[in-house]
Amino acid sequence: MELQSTLTCPVCGRSEIETMPTNACQFFYDCKGCGAVLRPNAGDCCVFCSFGSVPCPPIQEARATGTTACCQGNTVS
């Protein structure tokens, strides 16, 4: 399982390597370049699934096991 993902801001294009939480989704992310508050796109559970190079650990696990479960309801701001 990969725990680091490169988040890329859709507003200013700045990329930042971040460590993902393993027990929850991260619903908000403050861009260190422009200050935009990123939120997941519709249908995504977290900012890593929307703007990251690697999806969040719960999604990685679901894909590996063939399940559809996610971290819905467990969020980190």
PDB file of C-alpha atoms in Angstrom:
ATOM      1  CA  MET A   1       0.000   0.000   0.000  1.00  0.00           C
ATOM      2  CA  GLU A   2       1.312   3.432  -0.887  1.00  0.00           C
ATOM      3  CA  LEU A   3       0.945   6.084   1.813  1.00  0.00           C
ATOM      4  CA  GLN A   4       2.279   9.091  -0.076  1.00  0.00           C
ATOM      5  CA  SER A   5       0.529  10.864  -2.890  1.00  0.00           C
ATOM      6  CA  THR A   6       1.363  13.975  -4.870  1.00  0.00           C
ATOM      7  CA  LEU A   7      -1.553  16.396  -4.640  1.00  0.00           C
ATOM      8  CA  THR A   8      -1.819  18.861  -7.511  1.00  0.00           C
ATOM      9  CA  CYS A   9      -3.916  21.985  -7.037  1.00  0.00           C
ATOM     10  CA  PRO A  10      -6.368  22.465  -9.922  1.00  0.00           C
ATOM     11  CA  VAL A  11      -6.314  26.243  -9.326  1.00  0.00           C
ATOM     12  CA  CYS A  12      -2.599  27.100  -9.404  1.00  0.00           C
ATOM     13  CA  GLY A  13      -0.986  23.802 -10.421  1.00  0.00           C
ATOM     14  CA  ARG A  14       1.293  23.520  -7.378  1.00  0.00           C
ATOM     15  CA  SER A  15       2.200  19.946  -6.468  1.00  0.00           C
ATOM     16  CA  GLU A  16       2.986  18.759  -2.963  1.00  0.00           C
ATOM     17  CA  ILE A  17       3.853  15.273  -1.685  1.00  0.00           C
ATOM     18  CA  GLU A  18       1.624  14.443   1.274  1.00  0.00           C
ATOM     19  CA  THR A  19       1.242  11.435   3.558  1.00  0.00           C
ATOM     20  CA  MET A  20      -2.289  10.068   3.518  1.00  0.00           C
ATOM     21  CA  PRO A  21      -4.165   9.066   6.665  1.00  0.00           C
ATOM     22  CA  THR A  22      -4.742   5.316   6.804  1.00  0.00           C
ATOM     23  CA  ASN A  23      -7.904   5.331   8.884  1.00  0.00           C
ATOM     24  CA  ALA A  24      -9.977   8.128   7.323  1.00  0.00           C
ATOM     25  CA  CYS A  25     -10.620  10.207   4.231  1.00  0.00           C
ATOM     26  CA  GLN A  26      -9.184  13.693   4.009  1.00  0.00           C
ATOM     27  CA  PHE A  27     -12.054  15.856   2.868  1.00  0.00           C
ATOM     28  CA  PHE A  28     -10.278  19.259   2.861  1.00  0.00           C
ATOM     29  CA  TYR A  29      -6.793  20.331   1.798  1.00  0.00           C
ATOM     30  CA  ASP A  30      -5.386  23.876   1.890  1.00  0.00           C
ATOM     31  CA  CYS A  31      -3.127  24.518  -1.113  1.00  0.00           C
ATOM     32  CA  LYS A  32       0.250  25.797   0.035  1.00  0.00           C
ATOM     33  CA  GLY A  33       0.603  27.769  -3.197  1.00  0.00           C
ATOM     34  CA  CYS A  34      -2.586  29.786  -3.624  1.00  0.00           C
ATOM     35  CA  GLY A  35      -4.505  28.999  -0.423  1.00  0.00           C
ATOM     36  CA  ALA A  36      -7.436  27.383  -2.234  1.00  0.00           C
ATOM     37  CA  VAL A  37      -9.376  24.906  -0.116  1.00  0.00           C
ATOM     38  CA  LEU A  38      -9.636  21.707  -2.126  1.00  0.00           C
ATOM     39  CA  ARG A  39     -12.600  19.401  -1.670  1.00  0.00           C
ATOM     40  CA  PRO A  40     -13.220  16.057  -3.396  1.00  0.00           C
ATOM     41  CA  ASN A  41     -14.866  16.032  -6.797  1.00  0.00           C
ATOM     42  CA  ALA A  42     -18.372  14.588  -6.988  1.00  0.00           C
ATOM     43  CA  GLY A  43     -18.196  10.815  -6.614  1.00  0.00           C
ATOM     44  CA  ASP A  44     -14.792  10.813  -4.902  1.00  0.00           C
ATOM     45  CA  CYS A  45     -14.350  10.141  -1.199  1.00  0.00           C
ATOM     46  CA  CYS A  46     -11.372  12.434  -0.552  1.00  0.00           C
ATOM     47  CA  VAL A  47      -8.941  14.974  -1.988  1.00  0.00           C
ATOM     48  CA  PHE A  48      -6.375  12.240  -2.709  1.00  0.00           C
ATOM     49  CA  CYS A  49      -8.832  10.424  -4.967  1.00  0.00           C
ATOM     50  CA  SER A  50      -9.621  13.682  -6.796  1.00  0.00           C
ATOM     51  CA  PHE A  51      -6.253  15.442  -6.978  1.00  0.00           C
ATOM     52  CA  GLY A  52      -3.624  12.907  -5.935  1.00  0.00           C
ATOM     53  CA  SER A  53      -1.277  10.712  -7.918  1.00  0.00           C
ATOM     54  CA  VAL A  54      -2.320   7.769  -5.701  1.00  0.00           C
ATOM     55  CA  PRO A  55      -5.832   7.134  -4.316  1.00  0.00           C
ATOM     56  CA  CYS A  56      -6.367   6.962  -0.549  1.00  0.00           C
ATOM     57  CA  PRO A  57      -5.486   3.776   1.380  1.00  0.00           C
ATOM     58  CA  PRO A  58      -9.124   2.633   1.839  1.00  0.00           C
ATOM     59  CA  ILE A  59      -9.649   2.818  -1.942  1.00  0.00           C
ATOM     60  CA  GLN A  60      -6.340   1.025  -2.568  1.00  0.00           C
ATOM     61  CA  GLU A  61      -7.464  -1.732  -0.195  1.00  0.00           C
ATOM     62  CA  ALA A  62     -10.917  -1.953  -1.775  1.00  0.00           C
ATOM     63  CA  ARG A  63      -9.360  -2.323  -5.223  1.00  0.00           C
ATOM     64  CA  ALA A  64      -6.933  -4.974  -3.980  1.00  0.00           C
ATOM     65  CA  THR A  65      -9.683  -7.028  -2.350  1.00  0.00           C
ATOM     66  CA  GLY A  66     -12.353  -6.430  -4.975  1.00  0.00           C
ATOM     67  CA  THR A  67     -14.725  -4.707  -2.569  1.00  0.00           C
ATOM     68  CA  THR A  68     -16.501  -1.404  -3.003  1.00  0.00           C
ATOM     69  CA  ALA A  69     -16.213  -0.260   0.619  1.00  0.00           C
ATOM     70  CA  CYS A  70     -14.587   3.053   1.316  1.00  0.00           C
ATOM     71  CA  CYS A  71     -13.948   5.351   4.199  1.00  0.00           C
ATOM     72  CA  GLN A  72     -17.278   7.156   3.875  1.00  0.00           C
ATOM     73  CA  GLY A  73     -18.260   8.663   7.147  1.00  0.00           C
ATOM     74  CA  ASN A  74     -14.689   8.788   8.458  1.00  0.00           C
ATOM     75  CA  THR A  75     -13.231  12.120   7.428  1.00  0.00           C
ATOM     76  CA  VAL A  76     -10.204  14.188   8.350  1.00  0.00           C
ATOM     77  CA  SER A  77     -10.271  17.893   7.623  1.00  0.00           C
TER      78      SER A  77
END
